[in-house]
CSV table of C-alpha atoms in Angstrom, one decimal:
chain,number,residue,atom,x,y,z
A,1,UNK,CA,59.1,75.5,63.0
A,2,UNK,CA,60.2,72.3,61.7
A,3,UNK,CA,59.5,70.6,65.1
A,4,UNK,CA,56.3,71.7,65.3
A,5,UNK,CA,55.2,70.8,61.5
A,6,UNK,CA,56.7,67.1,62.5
A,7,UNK,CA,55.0,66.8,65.3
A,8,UNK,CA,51.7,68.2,63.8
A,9,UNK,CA,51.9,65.5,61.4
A,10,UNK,CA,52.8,62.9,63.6
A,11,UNK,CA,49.3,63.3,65.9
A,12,UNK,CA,47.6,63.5,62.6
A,13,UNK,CA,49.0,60.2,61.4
A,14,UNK,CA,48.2,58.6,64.6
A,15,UNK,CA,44.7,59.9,64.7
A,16,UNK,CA,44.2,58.6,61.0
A,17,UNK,CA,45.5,55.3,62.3
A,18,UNK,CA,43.0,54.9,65.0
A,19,UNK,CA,40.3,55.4,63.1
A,20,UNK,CA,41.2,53.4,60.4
A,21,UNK,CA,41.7,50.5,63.1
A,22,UNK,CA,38.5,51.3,64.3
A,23,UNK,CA,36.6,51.2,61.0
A,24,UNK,CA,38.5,47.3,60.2
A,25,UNK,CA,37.2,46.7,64.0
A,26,UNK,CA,33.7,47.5,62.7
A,27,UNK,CA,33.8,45.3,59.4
A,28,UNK,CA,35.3,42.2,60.9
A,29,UNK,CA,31.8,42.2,62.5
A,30,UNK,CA,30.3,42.2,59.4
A,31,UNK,CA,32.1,40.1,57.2
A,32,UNK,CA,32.9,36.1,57.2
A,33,UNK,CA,36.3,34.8,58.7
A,34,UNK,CA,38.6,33.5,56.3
A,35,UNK,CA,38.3,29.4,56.7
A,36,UNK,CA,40.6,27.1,58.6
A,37,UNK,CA,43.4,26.8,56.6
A,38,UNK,CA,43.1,30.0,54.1
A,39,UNK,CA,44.2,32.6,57.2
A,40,UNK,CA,47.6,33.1,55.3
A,41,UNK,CA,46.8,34.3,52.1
A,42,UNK,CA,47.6,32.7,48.3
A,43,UNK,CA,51.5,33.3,47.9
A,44,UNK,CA,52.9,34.0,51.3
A,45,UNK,CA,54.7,31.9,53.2
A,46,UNK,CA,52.4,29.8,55.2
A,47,UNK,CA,49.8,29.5,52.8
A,48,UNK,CA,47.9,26.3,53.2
A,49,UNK,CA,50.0,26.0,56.6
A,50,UNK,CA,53.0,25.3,54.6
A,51,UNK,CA,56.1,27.2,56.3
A,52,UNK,CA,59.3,27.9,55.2
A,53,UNK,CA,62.1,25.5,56.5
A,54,UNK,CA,63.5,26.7,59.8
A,55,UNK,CA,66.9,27.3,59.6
A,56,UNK,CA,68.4,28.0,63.3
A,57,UNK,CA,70.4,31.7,63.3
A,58,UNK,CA,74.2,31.6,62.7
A,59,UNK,CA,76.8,33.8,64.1
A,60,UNK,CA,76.8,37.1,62.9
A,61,UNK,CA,72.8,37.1,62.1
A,62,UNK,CA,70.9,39.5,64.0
A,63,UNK,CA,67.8,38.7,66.3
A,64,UNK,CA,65.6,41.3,68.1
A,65,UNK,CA,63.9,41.0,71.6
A,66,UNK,CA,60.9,39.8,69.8
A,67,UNK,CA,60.4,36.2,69.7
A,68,UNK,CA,57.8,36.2,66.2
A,69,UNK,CA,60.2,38.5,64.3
A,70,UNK,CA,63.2,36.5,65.3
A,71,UNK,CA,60.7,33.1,64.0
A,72,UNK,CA,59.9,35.2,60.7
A,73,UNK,CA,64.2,35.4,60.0
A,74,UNK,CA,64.5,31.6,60.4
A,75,UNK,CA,62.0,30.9,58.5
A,76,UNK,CA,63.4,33.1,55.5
A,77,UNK,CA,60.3,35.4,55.5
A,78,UNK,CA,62.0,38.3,56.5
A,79,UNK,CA,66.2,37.7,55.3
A,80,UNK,CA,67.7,35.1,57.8
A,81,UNK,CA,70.7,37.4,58.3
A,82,UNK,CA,68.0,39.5,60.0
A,83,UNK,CA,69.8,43.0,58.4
A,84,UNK,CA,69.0,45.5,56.1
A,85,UNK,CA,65.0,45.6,56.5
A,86,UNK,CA,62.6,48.3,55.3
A,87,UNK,CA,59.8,49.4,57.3
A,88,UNK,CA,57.3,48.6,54.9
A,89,UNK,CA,58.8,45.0,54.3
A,90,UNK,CA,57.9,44.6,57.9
A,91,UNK,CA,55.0,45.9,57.7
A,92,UNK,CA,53.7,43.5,54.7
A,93,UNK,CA,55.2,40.5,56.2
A,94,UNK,CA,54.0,40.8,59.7
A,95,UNK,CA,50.4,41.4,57.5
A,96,UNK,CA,50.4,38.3,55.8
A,97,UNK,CA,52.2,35.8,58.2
A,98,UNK,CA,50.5,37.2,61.5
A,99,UNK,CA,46.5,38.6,60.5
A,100,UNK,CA,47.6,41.7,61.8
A,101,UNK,CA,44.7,44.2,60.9
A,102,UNK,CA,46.6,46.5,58.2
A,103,UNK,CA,46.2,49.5,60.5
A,104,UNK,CA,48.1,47.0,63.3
A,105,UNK,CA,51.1,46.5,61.2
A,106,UNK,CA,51.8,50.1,60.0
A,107,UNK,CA,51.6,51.5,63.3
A,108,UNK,CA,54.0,49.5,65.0
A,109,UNK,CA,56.6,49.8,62.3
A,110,UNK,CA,56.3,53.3,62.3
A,111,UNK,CA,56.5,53.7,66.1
A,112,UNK,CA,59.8,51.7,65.5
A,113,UNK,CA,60.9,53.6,62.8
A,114,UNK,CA,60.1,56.5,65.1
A,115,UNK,CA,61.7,55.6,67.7
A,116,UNK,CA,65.5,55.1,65.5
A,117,UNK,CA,65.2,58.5,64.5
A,118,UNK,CA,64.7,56.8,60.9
A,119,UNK,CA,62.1,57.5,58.0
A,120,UNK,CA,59.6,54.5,58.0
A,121,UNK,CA,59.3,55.0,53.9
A,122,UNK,CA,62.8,55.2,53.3
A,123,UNK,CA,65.1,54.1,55.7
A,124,UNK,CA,66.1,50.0,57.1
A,125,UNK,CA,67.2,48.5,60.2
A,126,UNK,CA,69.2,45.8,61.3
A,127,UNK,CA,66.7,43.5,64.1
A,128,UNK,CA,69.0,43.5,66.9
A,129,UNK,CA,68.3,47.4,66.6
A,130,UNK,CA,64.9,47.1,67.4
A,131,UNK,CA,65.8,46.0,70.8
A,132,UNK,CA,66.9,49.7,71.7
A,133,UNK,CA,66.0,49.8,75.6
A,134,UNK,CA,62.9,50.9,76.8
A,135,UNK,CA,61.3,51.3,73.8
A,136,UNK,CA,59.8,48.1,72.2
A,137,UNK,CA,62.4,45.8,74.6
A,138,UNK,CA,61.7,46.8,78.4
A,139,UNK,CA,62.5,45.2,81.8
A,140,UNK,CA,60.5,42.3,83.1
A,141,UNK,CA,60.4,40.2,79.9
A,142,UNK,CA,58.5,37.1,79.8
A,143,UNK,CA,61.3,35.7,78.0
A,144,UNK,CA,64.7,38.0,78.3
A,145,UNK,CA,66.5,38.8,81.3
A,146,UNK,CA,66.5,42.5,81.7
A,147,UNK,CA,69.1,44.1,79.6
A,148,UNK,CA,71.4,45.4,82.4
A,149,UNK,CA,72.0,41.9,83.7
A,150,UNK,CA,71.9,40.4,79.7
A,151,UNK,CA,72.8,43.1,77.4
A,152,UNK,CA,72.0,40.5,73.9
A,153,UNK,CA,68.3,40.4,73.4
A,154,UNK,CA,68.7,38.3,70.6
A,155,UNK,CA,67.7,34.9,72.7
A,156,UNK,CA,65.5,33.7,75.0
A,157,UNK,CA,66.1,32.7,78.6
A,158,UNK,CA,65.0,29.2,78.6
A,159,UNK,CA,64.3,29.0,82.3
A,160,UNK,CA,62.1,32.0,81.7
A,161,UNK,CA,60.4,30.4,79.5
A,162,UNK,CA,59.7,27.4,81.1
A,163,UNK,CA,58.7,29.1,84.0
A,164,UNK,CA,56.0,30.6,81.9
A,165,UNK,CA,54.8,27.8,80.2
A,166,UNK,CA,54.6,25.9,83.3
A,167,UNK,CA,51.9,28.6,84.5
A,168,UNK,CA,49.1,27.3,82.0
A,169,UNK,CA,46.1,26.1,83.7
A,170,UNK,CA,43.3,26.0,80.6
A,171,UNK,CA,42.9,23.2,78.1
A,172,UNK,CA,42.2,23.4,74.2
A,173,UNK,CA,40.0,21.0,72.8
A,174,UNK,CA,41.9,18.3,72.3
A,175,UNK,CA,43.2,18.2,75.5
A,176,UNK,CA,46.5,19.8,75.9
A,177,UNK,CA,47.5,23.0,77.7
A,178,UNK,CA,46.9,26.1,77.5
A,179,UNK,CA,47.9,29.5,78.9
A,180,UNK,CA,44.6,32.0,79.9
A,181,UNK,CA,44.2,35.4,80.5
A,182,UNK,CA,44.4,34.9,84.1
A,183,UNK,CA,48.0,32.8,84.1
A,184,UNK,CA,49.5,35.3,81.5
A,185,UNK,CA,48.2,37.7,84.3
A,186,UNK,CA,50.3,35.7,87.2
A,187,UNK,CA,53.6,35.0,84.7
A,188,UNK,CA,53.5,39.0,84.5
A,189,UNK,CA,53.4,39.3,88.2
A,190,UNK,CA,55.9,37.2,89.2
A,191,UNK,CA,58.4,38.5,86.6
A,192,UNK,CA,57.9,42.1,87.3
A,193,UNK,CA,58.3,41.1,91.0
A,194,UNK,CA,61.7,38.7,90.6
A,195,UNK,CA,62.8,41.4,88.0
A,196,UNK,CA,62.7,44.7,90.2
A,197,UNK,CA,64.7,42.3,93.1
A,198,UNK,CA,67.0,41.1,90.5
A,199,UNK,CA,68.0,44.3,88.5
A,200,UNK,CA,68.9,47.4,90.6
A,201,UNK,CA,68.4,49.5,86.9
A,202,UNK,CA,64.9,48.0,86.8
A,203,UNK,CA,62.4,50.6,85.3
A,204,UNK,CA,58.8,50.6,85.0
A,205,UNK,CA,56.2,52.6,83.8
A,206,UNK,CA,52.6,52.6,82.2
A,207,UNK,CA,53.6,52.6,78.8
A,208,UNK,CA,55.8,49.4,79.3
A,209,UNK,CA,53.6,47.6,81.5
A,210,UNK,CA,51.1,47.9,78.5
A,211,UNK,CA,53.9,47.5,76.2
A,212,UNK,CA,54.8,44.0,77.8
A,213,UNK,CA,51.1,43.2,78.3
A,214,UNK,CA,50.4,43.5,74.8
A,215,UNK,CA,53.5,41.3,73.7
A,216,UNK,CA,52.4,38.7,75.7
A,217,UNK,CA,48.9,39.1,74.6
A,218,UNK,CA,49.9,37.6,71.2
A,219,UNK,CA,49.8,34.1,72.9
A,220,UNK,CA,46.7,34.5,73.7
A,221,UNK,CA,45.4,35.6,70.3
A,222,UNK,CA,47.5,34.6,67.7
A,223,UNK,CA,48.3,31.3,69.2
A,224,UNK,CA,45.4,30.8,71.3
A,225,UNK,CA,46.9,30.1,74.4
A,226,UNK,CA,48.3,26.9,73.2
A,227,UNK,CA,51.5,25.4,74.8
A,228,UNK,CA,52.3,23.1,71.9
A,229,UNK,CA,52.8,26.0,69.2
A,230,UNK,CA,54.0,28.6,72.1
A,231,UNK,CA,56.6,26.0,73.2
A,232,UNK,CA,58.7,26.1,69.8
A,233,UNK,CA,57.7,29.7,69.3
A,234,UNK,CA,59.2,30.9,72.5
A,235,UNK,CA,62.5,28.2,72.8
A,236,UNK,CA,63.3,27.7,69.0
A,237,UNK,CA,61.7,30.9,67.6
A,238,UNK,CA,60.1,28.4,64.8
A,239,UNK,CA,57.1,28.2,63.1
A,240,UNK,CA,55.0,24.5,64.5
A,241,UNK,CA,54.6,22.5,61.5
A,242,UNK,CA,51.1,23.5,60.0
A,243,UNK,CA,50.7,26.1,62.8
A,244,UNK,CA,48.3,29.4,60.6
A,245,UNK,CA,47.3,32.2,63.2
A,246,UNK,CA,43.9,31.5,65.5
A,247,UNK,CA,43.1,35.0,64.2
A,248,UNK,CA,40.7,34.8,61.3
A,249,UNK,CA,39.1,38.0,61.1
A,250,UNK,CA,38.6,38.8,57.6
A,251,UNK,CA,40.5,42.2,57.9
A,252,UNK,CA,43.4,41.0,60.7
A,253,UNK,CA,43.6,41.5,64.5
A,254,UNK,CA,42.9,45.3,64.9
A,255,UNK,CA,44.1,47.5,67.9
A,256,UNK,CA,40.8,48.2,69.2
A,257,UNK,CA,40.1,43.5,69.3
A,258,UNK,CA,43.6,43.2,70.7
A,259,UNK,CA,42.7,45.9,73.9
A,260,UNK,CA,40.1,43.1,74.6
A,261,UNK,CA,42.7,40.7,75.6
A,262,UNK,CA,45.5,43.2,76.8
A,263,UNK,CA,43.8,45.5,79.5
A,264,UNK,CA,41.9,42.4,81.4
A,265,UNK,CA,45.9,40.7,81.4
A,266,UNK,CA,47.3,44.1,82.5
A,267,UNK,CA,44.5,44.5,85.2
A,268,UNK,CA,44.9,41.4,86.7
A,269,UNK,CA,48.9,42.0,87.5
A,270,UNK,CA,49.2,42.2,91.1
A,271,UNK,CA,53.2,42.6,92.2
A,272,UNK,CA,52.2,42.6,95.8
A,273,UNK,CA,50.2,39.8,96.0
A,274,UNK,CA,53.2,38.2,94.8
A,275,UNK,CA,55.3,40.2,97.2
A,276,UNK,CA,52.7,38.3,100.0
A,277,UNK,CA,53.1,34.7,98.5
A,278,UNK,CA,57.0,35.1,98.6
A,279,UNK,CA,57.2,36.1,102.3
A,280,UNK,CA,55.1,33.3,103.4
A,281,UNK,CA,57.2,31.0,101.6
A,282,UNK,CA,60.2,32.8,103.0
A,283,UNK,CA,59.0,32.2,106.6
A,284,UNK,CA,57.7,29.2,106.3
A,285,UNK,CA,61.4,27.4,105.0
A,286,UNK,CA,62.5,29.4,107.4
A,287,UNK,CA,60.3,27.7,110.0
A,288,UNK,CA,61.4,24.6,109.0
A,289,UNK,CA,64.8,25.2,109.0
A,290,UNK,CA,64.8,26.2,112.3
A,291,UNK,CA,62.9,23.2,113.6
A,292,UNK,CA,65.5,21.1,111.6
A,293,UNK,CA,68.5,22.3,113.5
A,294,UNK,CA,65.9,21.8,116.8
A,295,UNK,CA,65.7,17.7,116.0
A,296,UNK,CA,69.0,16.9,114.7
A,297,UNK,CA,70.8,19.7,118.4
């Protein structure tokens, strides 16, 4: 009985959710954006794109899969030990440093908390927890090595970050590069591809393809794509100086905003296309190996 009352409550709290999301979704087309420069608001850090000093994790700190949370430790907005965090504390924090629609930052807390088998009004968690396999952390990672071949999620893969980085193709406005919806499409493609031939416990399924579309997403919107603030984000997990959001939606980045970005990267993932590319390479260095050894017989 007890199941079924949780439960119950749980699809109600969802539903709830959704339309609460939707409803923010509806008034951010209504309302003004907050101004350049006033996205994080009076008293949090950030405010007037004033950050925190970074202050690089120590041993014995603990770092999640998650590249902004881990940022938010080091900068002191969430405690650098990264331990001994409440649910709501995330959920606040993540409001006011990211423009998360309100909606936005209870849900994924309280999928997490979910998820631990914890109380999202009571209970805390250390980061490194959050990396429980396959639920926020999955395989093919922009940024991690699967966790069968790399079981600490707690720092980036440089050369998997570089690779990524390396994909961008669009410009901002002054000039300097920046990732699009189609490259963050191709980076996803050639990592699920590499991954599944590198990890023989490689798993996949809808809900993480979403999952990792969605966390990549984030570049797009929150950072707009560009390489300068992704590029310290992604290798340092710090803050750029006077970096604010790109969202500036008067009520945060809803769910139902976010989709826009998210499906058209998941939709343009194509494994076998890069399946195609990699044979052709393979045969061609093949072919001229083989005429190599033909010159030098």
């Amino acid at each position: 009985m007890g199941g079924i009352i949780h439960n119950t409550a749980g699809v109600f709290i969802k539903l709830f959710v959704f339309q609460w999301d939707f409803a923010l979704f509806l008034l951010n087309l209504v309302t003004p954006d907050h101004k350049e420069g006033e996205v994080v608001p009076k008293g949090a850090a950030g405010h007037h794109l004033s950050w925190p000093e970074y202050v690089p994790p120590k041993d014995g700190d603990s770092r999640s899969a998650c590249p902004m949370l881990n940022a938010m430790a080091n900068h002191g907005i969430l405690p650098h030990d990264g331990k001994n965090i409440t649910f709501v504390e995330l959920n606040h924090k993540i409001r006011s440093t990211f423009n998360f629609a309100p909606s936005f930052c209870f849900f994924v807390p309280k999928f997490a908390a979910d998820f631990l088998n914890r109380s999202y009004w009571k209970d805390r968690f250390d980061l490194e927890e959050i990396s429980l396999h396959n639920a926020i952390e999955h395989d093919g990672s922009l940024t991690r090595q699967d966790a069968a071949l790399v079981p600490d999620q707690g720092k980036p893969d440089l050369q998997l970050v570089h690779d990524l980085l390396a994909e961008a193709t669009g410009k901002m406005k002054d000039g300097s590069p920046k990732l699009t919806i189609p490259d963050l499409s191709r980076a996803l493609s050639k990592r699920r591809y590499d991954a599944k031939k590198s990890n023989k416990d490689y798993t996949e399924s809808f809900f993480h393809n979403i999952f990792g579309s969605s966390n990549s997403s984030t570049m797009l919107t929150l950072f707009g794509g560009s390489i300068n603030d992704l590029t310290p984000m992604l290798t340092e997990e710090r803050f750029e100086e006077h970096w604010e959001p790109r969202i500036r939606s008067r009520f945060g980045l809803t769910m139902a905003k976010f989709n826009f970005t998210v499906l058209p990267v998941e939709r343009g993932v194509n494994t076998k296309k890069v399946a195609k590319e990699r044979e052709a390479e393979a045969a061609a260095q093949a072919e001229t190996v083989s005429v190599q050894e033909a010159v030098t017989k």
